[in-house]
Amino acid sequence: MRLLAALLLSLGALCMTTPASAQMYDPRYPVCMHVYGELLGERMDCIFTSLQQCQASIAGNPATCLVNPFYAPRSGRPGRPER
């Protein structure tokens, strides 16, 4: 009986979880804008190349600019050509 109760409790907890979402941070851009609030919804837009560009976009909106933790700059060195 305890096993059944534990199984049902585990199943209930599993059903209450939300599905995982895709990665919100685009690794091609160094700056993200975190938009929040009921009117605009909550989202992360990683489409900016500088903090100044992001700050100009959020003027008057409930948002903040963040450094993208997943930014992966391209290598400055050209790769070896393939043969």
PDB file of N, CA, C and O in Angstrom:
ATOM      1  N   MET A   1       0.824  -1.185   0.000  1.00  0.00           N
ATOM      2  CA  MET A   1       0.000   0.000   0.000  1.00  0.00           C
ATOM      3  C   MET A   1       0.876   1.260   0.000  1.00  0.00           C
ATOM      4  O   MET A   1       0.534   2.235  -0.665  1.00  0.00           O
ATOM      5  N   ARG A   2       1.974   1.232   0.749  1.00  0.00           N
ATOM      6  CA  ARG A   2       2.875   2.389   0.782  1.00  0.00           C
ATOM      7  C   ARG A   2       3.504   2.621  -0.580  1.00  0.00           C
ATOM      8  O   ARG A   2       3.719   3.759  -0.980  1.00  0.00           O
ATOM      9  N   LEU A   3       3.812   1.534  -1.271  1.00  0.00           N
ATOM     10  CA  LEU A   3       4.409   1.649  -2.594  1.00  0.00           C
ATOM     11  C   LEU A   3       3.429   2.333  -3.556  1.00  0.00           C
ATOM     12  O   LEU A   3       3.825   3.210  -4.337  1.00  0.00           O
ATOM     13  N   LEU A   4       2.178   1.969  -3.493  1.00  0.00           N
ATOM     14  CA  LEU A   4       1.163   2.580  -4.341  1.00  0.00           C
ATOM     15  C   LEU A   4       1.006   4.062  -4.016  1.00  0.00           C
ATOM     16  O   LEU A   4       0.914   4.896  -4.924  1.00  0.00           O
ATOM     17  N   ALA A   5       1.000   4.397  -2.737  1.00  0.00           N
ATOM     18  CA  ALA A   5       0.873   5.796  -2.330  1.00  0.00           C
ATOM     19  C   ALA A   5       2.074   6.604  -2.814  1.00  0.00           C
ATOM     20  O   ALA A   5       1.923   7.724  -3.306  1.00  0.00           O
ATOM     21  N   ALA A   6       3.273   6.047  -2.695  1.00  0.00           N
ATOM     22  CA  ALA A   6       4.482   6.737  -3.158  1.00  0.00           C
ATOM     23  C   ALA A   6       4.460   6.909  -4.672  1.00  0.00           C
ATOM     24  O   ALA A   6       4.850   7.959  -5.198  1.00  0.00           O
ATOM     25  N   LEU A   7       3.985   5.900  -5.371  1.00  0.00           N
ATOM     26  CA  LEU A   7       3.897   5.974  -6.821  1.00  0.00           C
ATOM     27  C   LEU A   7       2.904   7.048  -7.256  1.00  0.00           C
ATOM     28  O   LEU A   7       3.182   7.839  -8.155  1.00  0.00           O
ATOM     29  N   LEU A   8       1.754   7.096  -6.623  1.00  0.00           N
ATOM     30  CA  LEU A   8       0.757   8.110  -6.951  1.00  0.00           C
ATOM     31  C   LEU A   8       1.243   9.509  -6.612  1.00  0.00           C
ATOM     32  O   LEU A   8       1.012  10.458  -7.364  1.00  0.00           O
ATOM     33  N   LEU A   9       1.940   9.659  -5.508  1.00  0.00           N
ATOM     34  CA  LEU A   9       2.491  10.952  -5.127  1.00  0.00           C
ATOM     35  C   LEU A   9       3.548  11.408  -6.136  1.00  0.00           C
ATOM     36  O   LEU A   9       3.570  12.564  -6.562  1.00  0.00           O
ATOM     37  N   SER A  10       4.398  10.489  -6.559  1.00  0.00           N
ATOM     38  CA  SER A  10       5.425  10.809  -7.561  1.00  0.00           C
ATOM     39  C   SER A  10       4.798  11.173  -8.891  1.00  0.00           C
ATOM     40  O   SER A  10       5.231  12.114  -9.560  1.00  0.00           O
ATOM     41  N   LEU A  11       3.791  10.449  -9.289  1.00  0.00           N
ATOM     42  CA  LEU A  11       3.100  10.722 -10.542  1.00  0.00           C
ATOM     43  C   LEU A  11       2.411  12.083 -10.486  1.00  0.00           C
ATOM     44  O   LEU A  11       2.457  12.844 -11.459  1.00  0.00           O
ATOM     45  N   GLY A  12       1.820  12.413  -9.368  1.00  0.00           N
ATOM     46  CA  GLY A  12       1.175  13.723  -9.205  1.00  0.00           C
ATOM     47  C   GLY A  12       2.186  14.859  -9.285  1.00  0.00           C
ATOM     48  O   GLY A  12       1.938  15.884  -9.912  1.00  0.00           O
ATOM     49  N   ALA A  13       3.343  14.675  -8.664  1.00  0.00           N
ATOM     50  CA  ALA A  13       4.388  15.703  -8.714  1.00  0.00           C
ATOM     51  C   ALA A  13       4.918  15.867 -10.138  1.00  0.00           C
ATOM     52  O   ALA A  13       5.196  16.978 -10.588  1.00  0.00           O
ATOM     53  N   LEU A  14       5.045  14.774 -10.851  1.00  0.00           N
ATOM     54  CA  LEU A  14       5.526  14.826 -12.227  1.00  0.00           C
ATOM     55  C   LEU A  14       4.538  15.560 -13.130  1.00  0.00           C
ATOM     56  O   LEU A  14       4.933  16.327 -14.004  1.00  0.00           O
ATOM     57  N   CYS A  15       3.260  15.366 -12.914  1.00  0.00           N
ATOM     58  CA  CYS A  15       2.236  16.016 -13.731  1.00  0.00           C
ATOM     59  C   CYS A  15       2.151  17.514 -13.464  1.00  0.00           C
ATOM     60  O   CYS A  15       1.696  18.275 -14.314  1.00  0.00           O
ATOM     61  N   MET A  16       2.600  17.963 -12.313  1.00  0.00           N
ATOM     62  CA  MET A  16       2.520  19.375 -11.964  1.00  0.00           C
ATOM     63  C   MET A  16       3.704  20.177 -12.485  1.00  0.00           C
ATOM     64  O   MET A  16       3.688  21.401 -12.435  1.00  0.00           O
ATOM     65  N   THR A  17       4.733  19.539 -12.985  1.00  0.00           N
ATOM     66  CA  THR A  17       5.892  20.262 -13.478  1.00  0.00           C
ATOM     67  C   THR A  17       5.603  20.818 -14.866  1.00  0.00           C
ATOM     68  O   THR A  17       4.752  20.319 -15.588  1.00  0.00           O
ATOM     69  N   THR A  18       6.339  21.868 -15.229  1.00  0.00           N
ATOM     70  CA  THR A  18       6.176  22.455 -16.547  1.00  0.00           C
ATOM     71  C   THR A  18       7.249  21.899 -17.475  1.00  0.00           C
ATOM     72  O   THR A  18       8.335  21.561 -17.029  1.00  0.00           O
ATOM     73  N   PRO A  19       6.962  21.821 -18.761  1.00  0.00           N
ATOM     74  CA  PRO A  19       7.960  21.296 -19.687  1.00  0.00           C
ATOM     75  C   PRO A  19       9.139  22.257 -19.814  1.00  0.00           C
ATOM     76  O   PRO A  19       8.996  23.467 -19.650  1.00  0.00           O
ATOM     77  N   ALA A  20      10.306  21.724 -20.108  1.00  0.00           N
ATOM     78  CA  ALA A  20      11.493  22.544 -20.278  1.00  0.00           C
ATOM     79  C   ALA A  20      11.365  23.363 -21.549  1.00  0.00           C
ATOM     80  O   ALA A  20      10.846  22.906 -22.558  1.00  0.00           O
ATOM     81  N   SER A  21      11.834  24.602 -21.488  1.00  0.00           N
ATOM     82  CA  SER A  21      11.771  25.449 -22.675  1.00  0.00           C
ATOM     83  C   SER A  21      13.123  25.472 -23.372  1.00  0.00           C
ATOM     84  O   SER A  21      14.137  25.085 -22.806  1.00  0.00           O
ATOM     85  N   ALA A  22      13.107  25.934 -24.582  1.00  0.00           N
ATOM     86  CA  ALA A  22      14.350  26.028 -25.343  1.00  0.00           C
ATOM     87  C   ALA A  22      15.240  27.094 -24.722  1.00  0.00           C
ATOM     88  O   ALA A  22      14.788  27.942 -23.959  1.00  0.00           O
ATOM     89  N   GLN A  23      16.503  27.064 -25.069  1.00  0.00           N
ATOM     90  CA  GLN A  23      17.434  28.040 -24.530  1.00  0.00           C
ATOM     91  C   GLN A  23      17.008  29.441 -24.948  1.00  0.00           C
ATOM     92  O   GLN A  23      16.731  29.704 -26.106  1.00  0.00           O
ATOM     93  N   MET A  24      16.976  30.369 -23.992  1.00  0.00           N
ATOM     94  CA  MET A  24      16.518  31.721 -24.252  1.00  0.00           C
ATOM     95  C   MET A  24      17.637  32.643 -24.717  1.00  0.00           C
ATOM     96  O   MET A  24      17.372  33.728 -25.185  1.00  0.00           O
ATOM     97  N   TYR A  25      18.863  32.250 -24.549  1.00  0.00           N
ATOM     98  CA  TYR A  25      19.990  33.120 -24.836  1.00  0.00           C
ATOM     99  C   TYR A  25      20.624  32.751 -26.172  1.00  0.00           C
ATOM    100  O   TYR A  25      21.132  31.663 -26.338  1.00  0.00           O
ATOM    101  N   ASP A  26      20.595  33.678 -27.136  1.00  0.00           N
ATOM    102  CA  ASP A  26      21.220  33.441 -28.434  1.00  0.00           C
ATOM    103  C   ASP A  26      22.718  33.669 -28.290  1.00  0.00           C
ATOM    104  O   ASP A  26      23.146  34.775 -27.961  1.00  0.00           O
ATOM    105  N   PRO A  27      23.555  32.653 -28.508  1.00  0.00           N
ATOM    106  CA  PRO A  27      24.992  32.792 -28.288  1.00  0.00           C
ATOM    107  C   PRO A  27      25.696  33.686 -29.306  1.00  0.00           C
ATOM    108  O   PRO A  27      26.877  33.949 -29.188  1.00  0.00           O
ATOM    109  N   ARG A  28      24.973  34.202 -30.308  1.00  0.00           N
ATOM    110  CA  ARG A  28      25.590  35.072 -31.314  1.00  0.00           C
ATOM    111  C   ARG A  28      25.651  36.535 -30.885  1.00  0.00           C
ATOM    112  O   ARG A  28      26.345  37.329 -31.508  1.00  0.00           O
ATOM    113  N   TYR A  29      24.910  36.929 -29.847  1.00  0.00           N
ATOM    114  CA  TYR A  29      24.836  38.330 -29.428  1.00  0.00           C
ATOM    115  C   TYR A  29      25.273  38.486 -27.976  1.00  0.00           C
ATOM    116  O   TYR A  29      24.843  37.731 -27.107  1.00  0.00           O
ATOM    117  N   PRO A  30      26.083  39.506 -27.665  1.00  0.00           N
ATOM    118  CA  PRO A  30      26.624  39.663 -26.311  1.00  0.00           C
ATOM    119  C   PRO A  30      25.675  40.287 -25.293  1.00  0.00           C
ATOM    120  O   PRO A  30      25.920  40.211 -24.101  1.00  0.00           O
ATOM    121  N   VAL A  31      24.579  40.900 -25.741  1.00  0.00           N
ATOM    122  CA  VAL A  31      23.679  41.602 -24.819  1.00  0.00           C
ATOM    123  C   VAL A  31      22.242  41.139 -25.020  1.00  0.00           C
ATOM    124  O   VAL A  31      21.776  40.986 -26.148  1.00  0.00           O
ATOM    125  N   CYS A  32      21.547  40.932 -23.896  1.00  0.00           N
ATOM    126  CA  CYS A  32      20.148  40.508 -23.917  1.00  0.00           C
ATOM    127  C   CYS A  32      19.274  41.548 -23.224  1.00  0.00           C
ATOM    128  O   CYS A  32      19.722  42.265 -22.327  1.00  0.00           O
ATOM    129  N   MET A  33      18.027  41.591 -23.627  1.00  0.00           N
ATOM    130  CA  MET A  33      17.038  42.442 -22.984  1.00  0.00           C
ATOM    131  C   MET A  33      16.012  41.539 -22.312  1.00  0.00           C
ATOM    132  O   MET A  33      15.401  40.695 -22.970  1.00  0.00           O
ATOM    133  N   HIS A  34      15.847  41.698 -21.008  1.00  0.00           N
ATOM    134  CA  HIS A  34      14.846  40.931 -20.262  1.00  0.00           C
ATOM    135  C   HIS A  34      13.622  41.821 -20.107  1.00  0.00           C
ATOM    136  O   HIS A  34      13.648  42.813 -19.401  1.00  0.00           O
ATOM    137  N   VAL A  35      12.547  41.461 -20.789  1.00  0.00           N
ATOM    138  CA  VAL A  35      11.287  42.201 -20.739  1.00  0.00           C
ATOM    139  C   VAL A  35      10.382  41.506 -19.733  1.00  0.00           C
ATOM    140  O   VAL A  35      10.305  40.277 -19.702  1.00  0.00           O
ATOM    141  N   TYR A  36       9.721  42.286 -18.902  1.00  0.00           N
ATOM    142  CA  TYR A  36       8.817  41.705 -17.906  1.00  0.00           C
ATOM    143  C   TYR A  36       7.582  42.589 -17.771  1.00  0.00           C
ATOM    144  O   TYR A  36       7.557  43.719 -18.232  1.00  0.00           O
ATOM    145  N   GLY A  37       6.554  42.055 -17.158  1.00  0.00           N
ATOM    146  CA  GLY A  37       5.324  42.802 -16.942  1.00  0.00           C
ATOM    147  C   GLY A  37       4.138  42.101 -17.576  1.00  0.00           C
ATOM    148  O   GLY A  37       4.282  41.281 -18.471  1.00  0.00           O
ATOM    149  N   GLU A  38       2.959  42.462 -17.106  1.00  0.00           N
ATOM    150  CA  GLU A  38       1.742  41.819 -17.587  1.00  0.00           C
ATOM    151  C   GLU A  38       1.382  42.224 -19.011  1.00  0.00           C
ATOM    152  O   GLU A  38       0.899  41.416 -19.795  1.00  0.00           O
ATOM    153  N   LEU A  39       1.618  43.477 -19.376  1.00  0.00           N
ATOM    154  CA  LEU A  39       1.209  43.946 -20.699  1.00  0.00           C
ATOM    155  C   LEU A  39       2.100  43.398 -21.818  1.00  0.00           C
ATOM    156  O   LEU A  39       1.608  43.038 -22.880  1.00  0.00           O
ATOM    157  N   LEU A  40       3.398  43.347 -21.576  1.00  0.00           N
ATOM    158  CA  LEU A  40       4.326  42.898 -22.616  1.00  0.00           C
ATOM    159  C   LEU A  40       4.701  41.428 -22.499  1.00  0.00           C
ATOM    160  O   LEU A  40       5.299  40.871 -23.400  1.00  0.00           O
ATOM    161  N   GLY A  41       4.382  40.819 -21.389  1.00  0.00           N
ATOM    162  CA  GLY A  41       4.772  39.434 -21.168  1.00  0.00           C
ATOM    163  C   GLY A  41       6.241  39.345 -20.779  1.00  0.00           C
ATOM    164  O   GLY A  41       6.992  40.304 -20.925  1.00  0.00           O
ATOM    165  N   GLU A  42       6.648  38.211 -20.299  1.00  0.00           N
ATOM    166  CA  GLU A  42       8.041  38.046 -19.893  1.00  0.00           C
ATOM    167  C   GLU A  42       8.787  37.276 -20.969  1.00  0.00           C
ATOM    168  O   GLU A  42       8.356  36.225 -21.409  1.00  0.00           O
ATOM    169  N   ARG A  43       9.918  37.856 -21.386  1.00  0.00           N
ATOM    170  CA  ARG A  43      10.720  37.196 -22.408  1.00  0.00           C
ATOM    171  C   ARG A  43      12.155  37.695 -22.338  1.00  0.00           C
ATOM    172  O   ARG A  43      12.444  38.700 -21.723  1.00  0.00           O
ATOM    173  N   MET A  44      13.031  36.980 -23.016  1.00  0.00           N
ATOM    174  CA  MET A  44      14.438  37.346 -23.107  1.00  0.00           C
ATOM    175  C   MET A  44      14.766  37.488 -24.587  1.00  0.00           C
ATOM    176  O   MET A  44      14.594  36.546 -25.357  1.00  0.00           O
ATOM    177  N   ASP A  45      15.201  38.684 -24.985  1.00  0.00           N
ATOM    178  CA  ASP A  45      15.574  38.950 -26.374  1.00  0.00           C
ATOM    179  C   ASP A  45      17.072  39.197 -26.444  1.00  0.00           C
ATOM    180  O   ASP A  45      17.559  40.219 -25.969  1.00  0.00           O
ATOM    181  N   CYS A  46      17.811  38.273 -27.031  1.00  0.00           N
ATOM    182  CA  CYS A  46      19.259  38.417 -27.187  1.00  0.00           C
ATOM    183  C   CYS A  46      19.542  38.777 -28.640  1.00  0.00           C
ATOM    184  O   CYS A  46      19.840  37.917 -29.462  1.00  0.00           O
ATOM    185  N   ILE A  47      19.415  40.074 -28.928  1.00  0.00           N
ATOM    186  CA  ILE A  47      19.569  40.540 -30.306  1.00  0.00           C
ATOM    187  C   ILE A  47      20.415  41.802 -30.392  1.00  0.00           C
ATOM    188  O   ILE A  47      20.434  42.472 -31.419  1.00  0.00           O
ATOM    189  N   PHE A  48      21.157  42.119 -29.328  1.00  0.00           N
ATOM    190  CA  PHE A  48      21.884  43.381 -29.277  1.00  0.00           C
ATOM    191  C   PHE A  48      23.391  43.167 -29.271  1.00  0.00           C
ATOM    192  O   PHE A  48      23.896  42.217 -28.684  1.00  0.00           O
ATOM    193  N   THR A  49      24.102  44.104 -29.909  1.00  0.00           N
ATOM    194  CA  THR A  49      25.561  44.017 -29.976  1.00  0.00           C
ATOM    195  C   THR A  49      26.249  44.887 -28.933  1.00  0.00           C
ATOM    196  O   THR A  49      27.447  44.775 -28.740  1.00  0.00           O
ATOM    197  N   SER A  50      25.491  45.761 -28.243  1.00  0.00           N
ATOM    198  CA  SER A  50      26.085  46.597 -27.191  1.00  0.00           C
ATOM    199  C   SER A  50      25.031  46.934 -26.136  1.00  0.00           C
ATOM    200  O   SER A  50      23.825  46.888 -26.408  1.00  0.00           O
ATOM    201  N   LEU A  51      25.503  47.293 -24.941  1.00  0.00           N
ATOM    202  CA  LEU A  51      24.583  47.705 -23.883  1.00  0.00           C
ATOM    203  C   LEU A  51      23.864  48.995 -24.261  1.00  0.00           C
ATOM    204  O   LEU A  51      22.690  49.173 -23.949  1.00  0.00           O
ATOM    205  N   GLN A  52      24.551  49.901 -24.934  1.00  0.00           N
ATOM    206  CA  GLN A  52      23.940  51.165 -25.341  1.00  0.00           C
ATOM    207  C   GLN A  52      22.783  50.918 -26.317  1.00  0.00           C
ATOM    208  O   GLN A  52      21.737  51.568 -26.223  1.00  0.00           O
ATOM    209  N   GLN A  53      22.953  50.005 -27.231  1.00  0.00           N
ATOM    210  CA  GLN A  53      21.900  49.665 -28.185  1.00  0.00           C
ATOM    211  C   GLN A  53      20.675  49.110 -27.461  1.00  0.00           C
ATOM    212  O   GLN A  53      19.542  49.477 -27.745  1.00  0.00           O
ATOM    213  N   CYS A  54      20.921  48.247 -26.494  1.00  0.00           N
ATOM    214  CA  CYS A  54      19.823  47.660 -25.715  1.00  0.00           C
ATOM    215  C   CYS A  54      19.119  48.727 -24.880  1.00  0.00           C
ATOM    216  O   CYS A  54      17.895  48.795 -24.850  1.00  0.00           O
ATOM    217  N   GLN A  55      19.893  49.578 -24.219  1.00  0.00           N
ATOM    218  CA  GLN A  55      19.303  50.609 -23.360  1.00  0.00           C
ATOM    219  C   GLN A  55      18.457  51.593 -24.152  1.00  0.00           C
ATOM    220  O   GLN A  55      17.437  52.079 -23.663  1.00  0.00           O
ATOM    221  N   ALA A  56      18.851  51.885 -25.383  1.00  0.00           N
ATOM    222  CA  ALA A  56      18.041  52.758 -26.227  1.00  0.00           C
ATOM    223  C   ALA A  56      16.708  52.086 -26.578  1.00  0.00           C
ATOM    224  O   ALA A  56      15.691  52.762 -26.722  1.00  0.00           O
ATOM    225  N   SER A  57      16.701  50.777 -26.683  1.00  0.00           N
ATOM    226  CA  SER A  57      15.485  50.044 -27.049  1.00  0.00           C
ATOM    227  C   SER A  57      14.503  49.911 -25.900  1.00  0.00           C
ATOM    228  O   SER A  57      13.299  49.786 -26.126  1.00  0.00           O
ATOM    229  N   ILE A  58      14.983  49.926 -24.669  1.00  0.00           N
ATOM    230  CA  ILE A  58      14.079  49.700 -23.541  1.00  0.00           C
ATOM    231  C   ILE A  58      13.522  50.982 -22.946  1.00  0.00           C
ATOM    232  O   ILE A  58      12.728  50.924 -22.021  1.00  0.00           O
ATOM    233  N   ALA A  59      13.896  52.121 -23.471  1.00  0.00           N
ATOM    234  CA  ALA A  59      13.449  53.394 -22.904  1.00  0.00           C
ATOM    235  C   ALA A  59      11.938  53.404 -22.699  1.00  0.00           C
ATOM    236  O   ALA A  59      11.172  53.246 -23.637  1.00  0.00           O
ATOM    237  N   GLY A  60      11.524  53.570 -21.446  1.00  0.00           N
ATOM    238  CA  GLY A  60      10.100  53.648 -21.121  1.00  0.00           C
ATOM    239  C   GLY A  60       9.388  52.326 -20.983  1.00  0.00           C
ATOM    240  O   GLY A  60       8.197  52.299 -20.722  1.00  0.00           O
ATOM    241  N   ASN A  61      10.063  51.213 -21.167  1.00  0.00           N
ATOM    242  CA  ASN A  61       9.434  49.894 -21.057  1.00  0.00           C
ATOM    243  C   ASN A  61       9.923  49.171 -19.808  1.00  0.00           C
ATOM    244  O   ASN A  61      11.030  49.426 -19.344  1.00  0.00           O
ATOM    245  N   PRO A  62       9.118  48.257 -19.278  1.00  0.00           N
ATOM    246  CA  PRO A  62       9.561  47.481 -18.118  1.00  0.00           C
ATOM    247  C   PRO A  62      10.542  46.392 -18.568  1.00  0.00           C
ATOM    248  O   PRO A  62      10.161  45.276 -18.890  1.00  0.00           O
ATOM    249  N   ALA A  63      11.809  46.752 -18.632  1.00  0.00           N
ATOM    250  CA  ALA A  63      12.831  45.820 -19.121  1.00  0.00           C
ATOM    251  C   ALA A  63      14.189  46.218 -18.550  1.00  0.00           C
ATOM    252  O   ALA A  63      14.365  47.318 -18.032  1.00  0.00           O
ATOM    253  N   THR A  64      15.131  45.314 -18.677  1.00  0.00           N
ATOM    254  CA  THR A  64      16.500  45.569 -18.249  1.00  0.00           C
ATOM    255  C   THR A  64      17.454  44.902 -19.226  1.00  0.00           C
ATOM    256  O   THR A  64      17.095  43.927 -19.881  1.00  0.00           O
ATOM    257  N   CYS A  65      18.663  45.437 -19.323  1.00  0.00           N
ATOM    258  CA  CYS A  65      19.674  44.885 -20.225  1.00  0.00           C
ATOM    259  C   CYS A  65      20.667  44.047 -19.418  1.00  0.00           C
ATOM    260  O   CYS A  65      21.070  44.445 -18.327  1.00  0.00           O
ATOM    261  N   LEU A  66      21.046  42.912 -19.968  1.00  0.00           N
ATOM    262  CA  LEU A  66      21.943  41.982 -19.296  1.00  0.00           C
ATOM    263  C   LEU A  66      23.035  41.519 -20.245  1.00  0.00           C
ATOM    264  O   LEU A  66      22.824  41.417 -21.446  1.00  0.00           O
ATOM    265  N   VAL A  67      24.179  41.189 -19.677  1.00  0.00           N
ATOM    266  CA  VAL A  67      25.235  40.575 -20.467  1.00  0.00           C
ATOM    267  C   VAL A  67      24.840  39.121 -20.693  1.00  0.00           C
ATOM    268  O   VAL A  67      24.424  38.427 -19.770  1.00  0.00           O
ATOM    269  N   ASN A  68      24.937  38.655 -21.911  1.00  0.00           N
ATOM    270  CA  ASN A  68      24.553  37.294 -22.280  1.00  0.00           C
ATOM    271  C   ASN A  68      25.572  36.307 -21.705  1.00  0.00           C
ATOM    272  O   ASN A  68      26.721  36.294 -22.124  1.00  0.00           O
ATOM    273  N   PRO A  69      25.158  35.445 -20.774  1.00  0.00           N
ATOM    274  CA  PRO A  69      26.104  34.492 -20.186  1.00  0.00           C
ATOM    275  C   PRO A  69      26.532  33.384 -21.146  1.00  0.00           C
ATOM    276  O   PRO A  69      27.504  32.689 -20.897  1.00  0.00           O
ATOM    277  N   PHE A  70      25.823  33.232 -22.258  1.00  0.00           N
ATOM    278  CA  PHE A  70      26.138  32.181 -23.224  1.00  0.00           C
ATOM    279  C   PHE A  70      26.757  32.722 -24.505  1.00  0.00           C
ATOM    280  O   PHE A  70      26.846  32.011 -25.500  1.00  0.00           O
ATOM    281  N   TYR A  71      27.185  33.996 -24.477  1.00  0.00           N
ATOM    282  CA  TYR A  71      27.774  34.602 -25.673  1.00  0.00           C
ATOM    283  C   TYR A  71      29.052  33.860 -26.049  1.00  0.00           C
ATOM    284  O   TYR A  71      29.923  33.620 -25.231  1.00  0.00           O
ATOM    285  N   ALA A  72      29.147  33.490 -27.309  1.00  0.00           N
ATOM    286  CA  ALA A  72      30.316  32.768 -27.815  1.00  0.00           C
ATOM    287  C   ALA A  72      30.876  33.549 -28.997  1.00  0.00           C
ATOM    288  O   ALA A  72      30.426  33.375 -30.134  1.00  0.00           O
ATOM    289  N   PRO A  73      31.851  34.438 -28.742  1.00  0.00           N
ATOM    290  CA  PRO A  73      32.392  35.228 -29.853  1.00  0.00           C
ATOM    291  C   PRO A  73      33.091  34.350 -30.868  1.00  0.00           C
ATOM    292  O   PRO A  73      33.644  33.306 -30.540  1.00  0.00           O
ATOM    293  N   ARG A  74      33.033  34.795 -32.094  1.00  0.00           N
ATOM    294  CA  ARG A  74      33.720  34.060 -33.161  1.00  0.00           C
ATOM    295  C   ARG A  74      35.216  34.252 -33.022  1.00  0.00           C
ATOM    296  O   ARG A  74      35.690  35.293 -32.593  1.00  0.00           O
ATOM    297  N   SER A  75      35.943  33.275 -33.424  1.00  0.00           N
ATOM    298  CA  SER A  75      37.397  33.336 -33.382  1.00  0.00           C
ATOM    299  C   SER A  75      37.888  34.373 -34.382  1.00  0.00           C
ATOM    300  O   SER A  75      37.407  34.435 -35.512  1.00  0.00           O
ATOM    301  N   GLY A  76      38.886  35.173 -33.994  1.00  0.00           N
ATOM    302  CA  GLY A  76      39.435  36.188 -34.875  1.00  0.00           C
ATOM    303  C   GLY A  76      40.377  35.612 -35.908  1.00  0.00           C
ATOM    304  O   GLY A  76      40.704  36.235 -36.905  1.00  0.00           O
ATOM    305  N   ARG A  77      40.831  34.395 -35.665  1.00  0.00           N
ATOM    306  CA  ARG A  77      41.768  33.762 -36.592  1.00  0.00           C
ATOM    307  C   ARG A  77      41.011  32.977 -37.652  1.00  0.00           C
ATOM    308  O   ARG A  77      40.088  32.235 -37.334  1.00  0.00           O
ATOM    309  N   PRO A  78      41.414  33.146 -38.902  1.00  0.00           N
ATOM    310  CA  PRO A  78      40.773  32.325 -39.924  1.00  0.00           C
ATOM    311  C   PRO A  78      41.205  30.884 -39.787  1.00  0.00           C
ATOM    312  O   PRO A  78      42.349  30.576 -39.425  1.00  0.00           O
ATOM    313  N   GLY A  79      40.306  29.976 -40.067  1.00  0.00           N
ATOM    314  CA  GLY A  79      40.614  28.544 -39.967  1.00  0.00           C
ATOM    315  C   GLY A  79      41.420  28.063 -41.157  1.00  0.00           C
ATOM    316  O   GLY A  79      41.583  28.757 -42.158  1.00  0.00           O
ATOM    317  N   ARG A  80      41.946  26.890 -41.003  1.00  0.00           N
ATOM    318  CA  ARG A  80      42.706  26.289 -42.121  1.00  0.00           C
ATOM    319  C   ARG A  80      41.735  25.908 -43.217  1.00  0.00           C
ATOM    320  O   ARG A  80      40.666  25.351 -42.945  1.00  0.00           O
ATOM    321  N   PRO A  81      42.079  26.223 -44.442  1.00  0.00           N
ATOM    322  CA  PRO A  81      41.186  25.828 -45.535  1.00  0.00           C
ATOM    323  C   PRO A  81      41.153  24.315 -45.685  1.00  0.00           C
ATOM    324  O   PRO A  81      42.153  23.637 -45.466  1.00  0.00           O
ATOM    325  N   GLU A  82      40.002  23.819 -46.013  1.00  0.00           N
ATOM    326  CA  GLU A  82      39.837  22.371 -46.208  1.00  0.00           C
ATOM    327  C   GLU A  82      40.433  21.977 -47.541  1.00  0.00           C
ATOM    328  O   GLU A  82      40.432  22.729 -48.502  1.00  0.00           O
ATOM    329  N   ARG A  83      40.956  20.790 -47.600  1.00  0.00           N
ATOM    330  CA  ARG A  83      41.573  20.297 -48.853  1.00  0.00           C
ATOM    331  C   ARG A  83      40.572  19.532 -49.666  1.00  0.00           C
ATOM    332  O   ARG A  83      39.719  18.897 -49.269  1.00  0.00           O
TER     333      ARG A  83
END
